[in-house]
Coordinates of C-alpha atoms in Angstrom, one line a residue:
X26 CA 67.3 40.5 21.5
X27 CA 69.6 40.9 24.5
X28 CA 68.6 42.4 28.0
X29 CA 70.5 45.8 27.2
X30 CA 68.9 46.2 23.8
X31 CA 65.3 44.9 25.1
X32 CA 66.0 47.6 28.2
X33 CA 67.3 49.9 25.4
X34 CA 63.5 49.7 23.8
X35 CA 61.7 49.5 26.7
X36 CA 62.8 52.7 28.3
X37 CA 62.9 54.5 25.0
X38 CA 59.1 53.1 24.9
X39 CA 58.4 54.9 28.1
X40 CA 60.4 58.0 27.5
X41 CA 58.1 58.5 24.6
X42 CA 54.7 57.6 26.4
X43 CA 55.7 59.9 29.2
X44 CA 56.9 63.0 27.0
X45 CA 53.5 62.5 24.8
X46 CA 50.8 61.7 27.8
X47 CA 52.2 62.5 31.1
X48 CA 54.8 65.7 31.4
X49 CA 53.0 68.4 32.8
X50 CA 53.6 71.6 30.3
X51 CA 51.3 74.2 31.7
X52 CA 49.9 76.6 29.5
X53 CA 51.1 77.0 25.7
X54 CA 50.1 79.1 23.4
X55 CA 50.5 78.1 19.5
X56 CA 50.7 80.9 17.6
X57 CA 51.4 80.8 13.1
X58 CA 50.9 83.3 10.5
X59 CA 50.5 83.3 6.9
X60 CA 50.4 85.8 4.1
X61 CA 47.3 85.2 2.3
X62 CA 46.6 86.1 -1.3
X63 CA 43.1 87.7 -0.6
X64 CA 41.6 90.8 0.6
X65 CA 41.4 91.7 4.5
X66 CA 37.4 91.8 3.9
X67 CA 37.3 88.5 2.2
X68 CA 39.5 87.2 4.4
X69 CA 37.2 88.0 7.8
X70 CA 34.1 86.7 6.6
X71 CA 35.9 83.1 5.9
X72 CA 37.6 82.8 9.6
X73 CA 35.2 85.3 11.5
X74 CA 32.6 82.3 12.6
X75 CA 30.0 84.2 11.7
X76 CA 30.8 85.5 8.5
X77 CA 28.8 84.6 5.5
X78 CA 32.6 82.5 4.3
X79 CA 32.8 80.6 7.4
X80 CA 31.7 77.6 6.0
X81 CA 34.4 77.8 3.7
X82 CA 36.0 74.6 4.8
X83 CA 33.2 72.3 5.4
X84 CA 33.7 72.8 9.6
X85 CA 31.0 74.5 10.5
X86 CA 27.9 74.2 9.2
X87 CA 25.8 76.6 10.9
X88 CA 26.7 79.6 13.9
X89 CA 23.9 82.3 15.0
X90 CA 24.4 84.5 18.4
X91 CA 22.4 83.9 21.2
X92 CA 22.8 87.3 23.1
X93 CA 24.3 90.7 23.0
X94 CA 27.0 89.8 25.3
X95 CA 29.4 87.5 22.6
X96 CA 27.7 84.7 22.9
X97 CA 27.2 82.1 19.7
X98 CA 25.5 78.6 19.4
X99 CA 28.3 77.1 16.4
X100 CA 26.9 73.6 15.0
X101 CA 29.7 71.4 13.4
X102 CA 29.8 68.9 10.6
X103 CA 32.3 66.9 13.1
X104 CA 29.9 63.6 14.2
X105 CA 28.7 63.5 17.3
X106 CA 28.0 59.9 19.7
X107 CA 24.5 60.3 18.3
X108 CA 25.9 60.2 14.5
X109 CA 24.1 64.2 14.4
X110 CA 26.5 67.4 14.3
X111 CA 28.0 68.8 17.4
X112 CA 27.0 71.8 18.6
X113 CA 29.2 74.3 20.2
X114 CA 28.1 77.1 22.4
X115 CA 31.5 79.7 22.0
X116 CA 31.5 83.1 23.5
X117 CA 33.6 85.7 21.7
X118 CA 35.5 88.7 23.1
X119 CA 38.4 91.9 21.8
X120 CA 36.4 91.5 18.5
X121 CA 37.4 94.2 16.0
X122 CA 35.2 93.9 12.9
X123 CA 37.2 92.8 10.0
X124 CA 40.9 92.8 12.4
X125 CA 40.5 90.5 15.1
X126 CA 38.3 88.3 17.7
X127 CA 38.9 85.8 20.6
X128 CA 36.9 83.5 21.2
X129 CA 36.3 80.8 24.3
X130 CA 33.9 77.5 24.4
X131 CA 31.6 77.6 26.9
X132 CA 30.7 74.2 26.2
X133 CA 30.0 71.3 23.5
X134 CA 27.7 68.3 23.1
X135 CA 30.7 65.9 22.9
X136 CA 33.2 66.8 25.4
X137 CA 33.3 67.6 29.0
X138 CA 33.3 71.5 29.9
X139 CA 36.5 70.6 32.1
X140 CA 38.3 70.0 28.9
X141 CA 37.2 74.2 27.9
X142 CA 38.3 75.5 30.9
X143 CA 41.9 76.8 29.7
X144 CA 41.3 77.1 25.9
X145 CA 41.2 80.0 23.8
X146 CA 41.4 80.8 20.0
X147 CA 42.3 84.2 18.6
X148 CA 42.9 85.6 15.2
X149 CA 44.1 88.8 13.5
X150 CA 44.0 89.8 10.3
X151 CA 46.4 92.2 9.3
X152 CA 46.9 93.8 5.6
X153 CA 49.8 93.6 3.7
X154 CA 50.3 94.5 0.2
X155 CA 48.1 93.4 -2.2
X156 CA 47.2 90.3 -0.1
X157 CA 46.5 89.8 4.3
X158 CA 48.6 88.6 7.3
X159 CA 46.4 85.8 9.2
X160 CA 47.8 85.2 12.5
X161 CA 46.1 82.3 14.9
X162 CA 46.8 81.1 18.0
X163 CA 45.7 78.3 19.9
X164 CA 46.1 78.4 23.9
X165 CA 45.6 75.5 26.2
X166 CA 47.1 73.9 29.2
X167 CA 48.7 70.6 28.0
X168 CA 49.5 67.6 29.7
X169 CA 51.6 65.8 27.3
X170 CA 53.2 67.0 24.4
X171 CA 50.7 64.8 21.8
X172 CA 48.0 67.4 21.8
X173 CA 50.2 70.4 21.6
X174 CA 52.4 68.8 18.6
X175 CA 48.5 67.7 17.1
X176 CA 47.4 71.3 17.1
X177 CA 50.6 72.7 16.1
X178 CA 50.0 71.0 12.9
X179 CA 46.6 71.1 12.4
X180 CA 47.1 75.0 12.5
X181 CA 49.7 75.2 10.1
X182 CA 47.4 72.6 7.8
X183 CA 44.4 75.3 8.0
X184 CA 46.7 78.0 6.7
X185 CA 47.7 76.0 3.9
X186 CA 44.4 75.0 2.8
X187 CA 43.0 78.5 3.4
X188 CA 45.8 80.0 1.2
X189 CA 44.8 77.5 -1.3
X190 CA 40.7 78.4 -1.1
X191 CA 41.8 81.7 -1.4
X192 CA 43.4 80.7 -5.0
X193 CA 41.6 78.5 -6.0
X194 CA 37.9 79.0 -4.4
X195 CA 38.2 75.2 -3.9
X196 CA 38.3 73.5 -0.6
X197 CA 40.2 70.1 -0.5
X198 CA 40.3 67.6 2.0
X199 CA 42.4 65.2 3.8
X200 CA 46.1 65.9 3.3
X201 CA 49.7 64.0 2.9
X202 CA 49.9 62.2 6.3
X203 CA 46.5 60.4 6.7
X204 CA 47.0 59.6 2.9
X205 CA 47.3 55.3 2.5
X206 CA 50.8 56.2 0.7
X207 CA 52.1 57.7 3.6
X208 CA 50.8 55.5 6.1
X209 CA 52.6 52.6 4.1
X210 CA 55.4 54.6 3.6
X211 CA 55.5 54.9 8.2
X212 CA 55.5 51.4 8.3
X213 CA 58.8 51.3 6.4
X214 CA 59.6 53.8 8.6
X215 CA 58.9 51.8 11.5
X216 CA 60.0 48.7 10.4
X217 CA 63.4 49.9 9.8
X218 CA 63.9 51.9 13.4
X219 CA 63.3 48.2 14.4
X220 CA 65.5 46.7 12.2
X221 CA 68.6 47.1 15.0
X222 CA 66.9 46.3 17.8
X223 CA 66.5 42.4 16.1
X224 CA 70.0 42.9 14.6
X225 CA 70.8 44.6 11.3
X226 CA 70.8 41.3 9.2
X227 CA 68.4 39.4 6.7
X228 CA 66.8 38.0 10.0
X229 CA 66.4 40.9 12.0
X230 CA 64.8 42.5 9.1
X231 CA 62.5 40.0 8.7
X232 CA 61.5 39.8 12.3
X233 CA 61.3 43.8 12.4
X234 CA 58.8 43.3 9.1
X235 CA 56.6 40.4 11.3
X236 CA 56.0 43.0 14.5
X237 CA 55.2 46.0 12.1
X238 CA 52.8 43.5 10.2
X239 CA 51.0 42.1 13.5
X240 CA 51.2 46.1 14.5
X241 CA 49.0 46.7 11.4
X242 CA 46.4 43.1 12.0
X243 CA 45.8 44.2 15.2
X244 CA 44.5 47.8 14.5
X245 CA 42.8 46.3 11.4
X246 CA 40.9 44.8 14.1
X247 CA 40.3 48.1 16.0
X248 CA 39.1 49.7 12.5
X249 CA 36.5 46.8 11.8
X250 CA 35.2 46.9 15.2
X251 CA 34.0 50.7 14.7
X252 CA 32.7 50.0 11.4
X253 CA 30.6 47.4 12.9
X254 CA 29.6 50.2 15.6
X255 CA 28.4 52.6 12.9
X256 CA 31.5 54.6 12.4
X257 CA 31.1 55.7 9.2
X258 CA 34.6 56.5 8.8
X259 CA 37.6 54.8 10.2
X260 CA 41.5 55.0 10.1
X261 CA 45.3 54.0 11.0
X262 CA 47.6 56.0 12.1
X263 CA 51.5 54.4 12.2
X264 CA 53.6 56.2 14.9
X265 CA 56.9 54.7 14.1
X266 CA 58.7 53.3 17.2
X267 CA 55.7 53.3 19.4
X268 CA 53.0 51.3 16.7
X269 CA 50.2 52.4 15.2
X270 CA 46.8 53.5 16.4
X271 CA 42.7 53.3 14.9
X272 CA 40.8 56.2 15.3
X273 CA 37.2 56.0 14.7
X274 CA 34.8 58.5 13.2
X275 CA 32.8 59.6 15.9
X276 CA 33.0 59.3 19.9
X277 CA 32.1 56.5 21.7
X278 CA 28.3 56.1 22.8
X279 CA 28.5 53.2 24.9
X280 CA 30.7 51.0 27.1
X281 CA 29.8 47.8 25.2
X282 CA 30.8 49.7 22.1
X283 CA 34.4 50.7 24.1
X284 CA 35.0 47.3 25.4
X285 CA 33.8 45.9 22.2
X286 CA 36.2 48.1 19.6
X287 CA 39.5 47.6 22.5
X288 CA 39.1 43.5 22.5
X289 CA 38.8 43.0 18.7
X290 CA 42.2 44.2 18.1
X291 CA 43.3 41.2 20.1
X292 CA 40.2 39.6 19.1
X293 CA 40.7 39.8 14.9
X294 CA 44.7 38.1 15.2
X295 CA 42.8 34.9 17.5
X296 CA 41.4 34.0 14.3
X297 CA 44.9 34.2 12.8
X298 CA 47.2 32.7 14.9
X299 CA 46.0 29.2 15.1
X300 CA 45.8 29.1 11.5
X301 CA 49.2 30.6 11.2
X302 CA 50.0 27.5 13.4
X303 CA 48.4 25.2 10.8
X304 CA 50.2 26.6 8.0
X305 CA 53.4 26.8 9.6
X306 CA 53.4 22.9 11.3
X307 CA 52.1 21.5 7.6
X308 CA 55.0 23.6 6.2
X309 CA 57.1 21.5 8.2
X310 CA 55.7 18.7 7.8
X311 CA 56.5 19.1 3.7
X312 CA 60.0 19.8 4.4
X313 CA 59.9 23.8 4.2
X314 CA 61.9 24.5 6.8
X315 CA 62.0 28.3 6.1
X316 CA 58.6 28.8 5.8
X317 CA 58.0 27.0 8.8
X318 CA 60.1 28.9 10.5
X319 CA 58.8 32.6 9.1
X320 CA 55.5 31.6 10.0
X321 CA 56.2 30.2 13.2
X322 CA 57.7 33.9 13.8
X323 CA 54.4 35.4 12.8
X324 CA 52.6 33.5 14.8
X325 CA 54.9 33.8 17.9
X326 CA 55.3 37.6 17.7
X327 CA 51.6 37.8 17.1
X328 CA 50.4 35.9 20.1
X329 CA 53.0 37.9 22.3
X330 CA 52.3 40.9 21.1
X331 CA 48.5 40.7 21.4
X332 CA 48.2 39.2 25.1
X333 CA 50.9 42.1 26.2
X334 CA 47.7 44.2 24.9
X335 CA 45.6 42.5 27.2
X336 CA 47.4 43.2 30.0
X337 CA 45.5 45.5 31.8
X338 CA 47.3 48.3 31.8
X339 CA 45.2 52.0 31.7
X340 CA 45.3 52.9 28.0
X341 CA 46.2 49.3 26.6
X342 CA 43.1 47.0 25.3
X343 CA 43.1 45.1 28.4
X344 CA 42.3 47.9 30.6
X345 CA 39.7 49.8 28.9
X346 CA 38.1 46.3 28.9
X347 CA 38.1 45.7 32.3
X348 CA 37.2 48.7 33.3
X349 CA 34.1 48.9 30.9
X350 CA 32.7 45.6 32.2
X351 CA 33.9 45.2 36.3
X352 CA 30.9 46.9 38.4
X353 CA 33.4 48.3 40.6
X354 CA 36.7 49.2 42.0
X355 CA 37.1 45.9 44.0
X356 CA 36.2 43.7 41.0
X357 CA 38.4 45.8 38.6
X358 CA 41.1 44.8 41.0
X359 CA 40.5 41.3 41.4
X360 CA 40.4 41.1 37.7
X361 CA 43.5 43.6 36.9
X362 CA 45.4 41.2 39.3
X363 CA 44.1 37.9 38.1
X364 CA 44.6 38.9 34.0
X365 CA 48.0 40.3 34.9
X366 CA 48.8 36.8 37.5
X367 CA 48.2 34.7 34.0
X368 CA 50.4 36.7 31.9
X369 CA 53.0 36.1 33.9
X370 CA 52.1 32.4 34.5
X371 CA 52.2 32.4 30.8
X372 CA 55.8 33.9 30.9
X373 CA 57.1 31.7 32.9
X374 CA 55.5 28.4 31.1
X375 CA 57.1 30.1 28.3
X376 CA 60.7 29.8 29.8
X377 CA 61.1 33.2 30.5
X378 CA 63.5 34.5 33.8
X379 CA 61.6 35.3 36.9
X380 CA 63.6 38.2 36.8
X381 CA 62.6 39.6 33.2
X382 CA 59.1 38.8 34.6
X383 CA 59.0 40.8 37.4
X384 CA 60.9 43.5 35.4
X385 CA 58.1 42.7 32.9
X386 CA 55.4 43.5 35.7
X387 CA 57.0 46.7 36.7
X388 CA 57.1 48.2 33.6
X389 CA 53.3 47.2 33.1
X390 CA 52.9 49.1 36.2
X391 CA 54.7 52.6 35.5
X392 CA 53.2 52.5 32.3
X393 CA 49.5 52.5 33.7
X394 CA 50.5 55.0 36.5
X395 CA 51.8 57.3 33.2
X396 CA 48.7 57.1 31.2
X397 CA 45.8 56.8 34.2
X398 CA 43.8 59.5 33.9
X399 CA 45.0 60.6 30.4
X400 CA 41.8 60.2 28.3
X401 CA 39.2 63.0 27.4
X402 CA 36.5 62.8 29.8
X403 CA 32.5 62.8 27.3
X404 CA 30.1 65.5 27.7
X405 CA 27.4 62.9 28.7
X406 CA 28.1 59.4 30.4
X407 CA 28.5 56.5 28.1
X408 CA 25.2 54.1 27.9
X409 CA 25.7 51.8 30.5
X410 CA 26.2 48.0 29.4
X411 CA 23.9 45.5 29.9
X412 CA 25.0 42.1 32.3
X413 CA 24.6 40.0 29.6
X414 CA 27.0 41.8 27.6
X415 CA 29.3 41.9 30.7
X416 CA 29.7 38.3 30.6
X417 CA 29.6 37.9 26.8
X418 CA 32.8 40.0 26.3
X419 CA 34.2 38.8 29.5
X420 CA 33.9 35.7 28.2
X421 CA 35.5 37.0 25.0
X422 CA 37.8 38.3 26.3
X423 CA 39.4 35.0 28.2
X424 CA 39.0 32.9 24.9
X425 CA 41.3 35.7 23.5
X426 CA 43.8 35.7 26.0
X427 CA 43.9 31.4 26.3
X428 CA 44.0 31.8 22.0
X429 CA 46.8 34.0 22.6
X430 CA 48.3 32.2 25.4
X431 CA 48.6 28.9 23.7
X432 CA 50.2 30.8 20.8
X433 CA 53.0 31.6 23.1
X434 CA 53.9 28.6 24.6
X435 CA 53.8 26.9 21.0
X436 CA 56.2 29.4 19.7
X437 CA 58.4 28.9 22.5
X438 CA 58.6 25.4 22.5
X439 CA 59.3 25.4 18.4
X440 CA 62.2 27.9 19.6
X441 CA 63.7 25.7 22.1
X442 CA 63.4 22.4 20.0
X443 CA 65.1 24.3 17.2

């Protein structure tokens, strides 16, 4: 690609971060309505938490007051750290039996009561016809528009699927976007809004194809790391332009278990790359030029991409690894500066400018100054990890990086013998 279209991406990939993480909207309300086929009556026992419906969907499990003052303890089939329910302790005011409530979280066994502070959830139930208007609203001060676009959705899901339990008596599931279909059907996506960037012919496709396939390795590696940390459950999400993401099925209960899951997307493509290497040297040794070639791609835009995720960055894999295992703010610095030193170092043995490196640097920089501070702060503090498992992933961790490092300049020097 050429500087303009590589500072093309790069500041679209930052305009994105910081419109989804970082810009400071203040308090929203989302509010959506829905005529539902079903009695008022009906209708308030399903969403009123403690009607004898409100277990309609499978959310809550169990909600029984605790005083005369609005006060409920809610318990959730949502998995907590400990793998047991979450409990909710909600308080609820304006309630008008069979009309309306509001209710507030007082707190939770999974998130931080900070994270409470500006939320509040109403509904209204109005009739209309033969059937009832359901109105919710969701308010909450939003830093980023991620979470507000998340719940704007997730709203207008729970309408759908209550209009469809209303029909049907039935409660289904899941839904179009988390569906494998669709997530393949994002990667398409993806791959093509990269397609330009690499130049809209046979070989820009095919290079737009190998980042959306190393894109998909490396959060394969996320989603067997939580498996192998008890997750029952585990997914990808593809977010075209910006990559993908792995969500696990619970929260995090330790910070072996956070340092462990953010290395082993990094960590699952070191087995792959030097084998890629194999494949693609042998291919050339037997005269297959293109393959050669195609896999020396792969492995290139696979070692790249993963020791850019090292980088230690705030959100990226790098940083939540440093921070889980560095005792302290001096040693996270001496270690931020030292992992981010050898990146460069690797850039420039890879016979890249000093000025795209330093550019490279900056933009490392502002994108961990947008995203610091941005996660959700536990209810509890993780379990503290042990030294031995400081030094075991630290360790880890610098095999990936030299894996990954060594991948680079490889790919560069098959480039500039080419």
């Amino acid at each position: 690609m050429s500087p303009i279209v590589t500072a093309i991406l790069v500041a679209s990939n930052l305009g994105l971060i910081f419109l989804l993480m970082t810009v400071p909207l203040g308090l929203r309300t989302v509010r959506m309505n829905r005529l539902i086929a079903m009695d008022r009556e009906r209708l308030w026992q399903a969403l009123w938490p403690l009607g004898s419906d409100a277990g309609w969907s499978g959310e809550i499990l169990s909600a029984q007051p605790l005083d005369g003052d609005g006060v409920a303890r809610i318990m959730l089939s949502w998995e907590g750290r400990d793998g047991k329910p979450i409990e909710r302790r909600a308080r609820f005011d304006d309630v008008v039996e069979g009309s309306r409530f509001s209710m507030r979280v007082l707190d939770d066994t999974a998130l931080d009561v900070s994270f409470w502070k500006d939320y509040r959830e109403t509904a209204e139930l109005v009739s209309e016809g033969s059937g009832t208007r359901v109105t919710l609203g969701q308010t909450d001060r939003y830093r980023g528009a991620a979470f507000l676009v998340f719940r704007y959705f997730a709203m207008r899901r729970e309408l759908s699927k209550l209009q469809r339990w209303a029909v049907t008596g039935q409660y289904r599931k899941g839904g179009w976007f988390e569906h494998p279909l669709s997530q393949v059907g994002f990667a398409v996506l993806s791959a093509l809004i990269l397609w330009p960037f690499f130049g809209l012919h046979l070989g820009g496709l095919a290079l737009a194809a190998i980042l959306t396939s190393v894109v998909a390795l490396h959060e394969l590696g996320h989603m067997a790391a939580f498996r192998l940390m008890g997750h029952r459950k585990a997914r990808m999400i593809f977010i075209p332009l910006l990559g993908g993401i792995a969500i696990g099925g619970r929260p995090y209960n330790s910070r072996f278990e956070v340092a462990f899951v953010a290395l082993m997307g990094a960590g699952f493509s070191a087995f792959l790359v030097p084998i890629v290497i194999a494949a693609s040297a042998f291919a050339s040794g037997e005269g297959h030029k293109a393959a050669a070639a195609l896999l020396a791609a792969l492995a290139g835009c696979a070692a790249l991409f993963n020791i850019a995720n090292l980088v230690p960055v705030w959100k990226f894999d790098g940083g939540q690894v440093l921070r889980q295992i560095c005792p302290g703010p001096v040693a996270l610095a001496l270690a931020s500066f030292f992992l981010l030193s050898a990146f460069l170092a690797v850039g420039w043995r890879a016979g890249f400018s000093s000025s795209f490196l330093l550019a490279t640097g900056a933009v490392f920089s502002i994108l961990s100054l947008l995203t610091m501070g941005s996660g959700v702060k536990p209810r509890h503090e993780l379990e503290p990890i042990r030294m031995v498992d400081r030094f075991a992933i630290a360790g880890a961790l610098l095999a990936v990086f030299i894996i990954h490092g060594c991948g680079v300049l490889w790919a560069s020097a098959q480039l500039f013998s080419a």
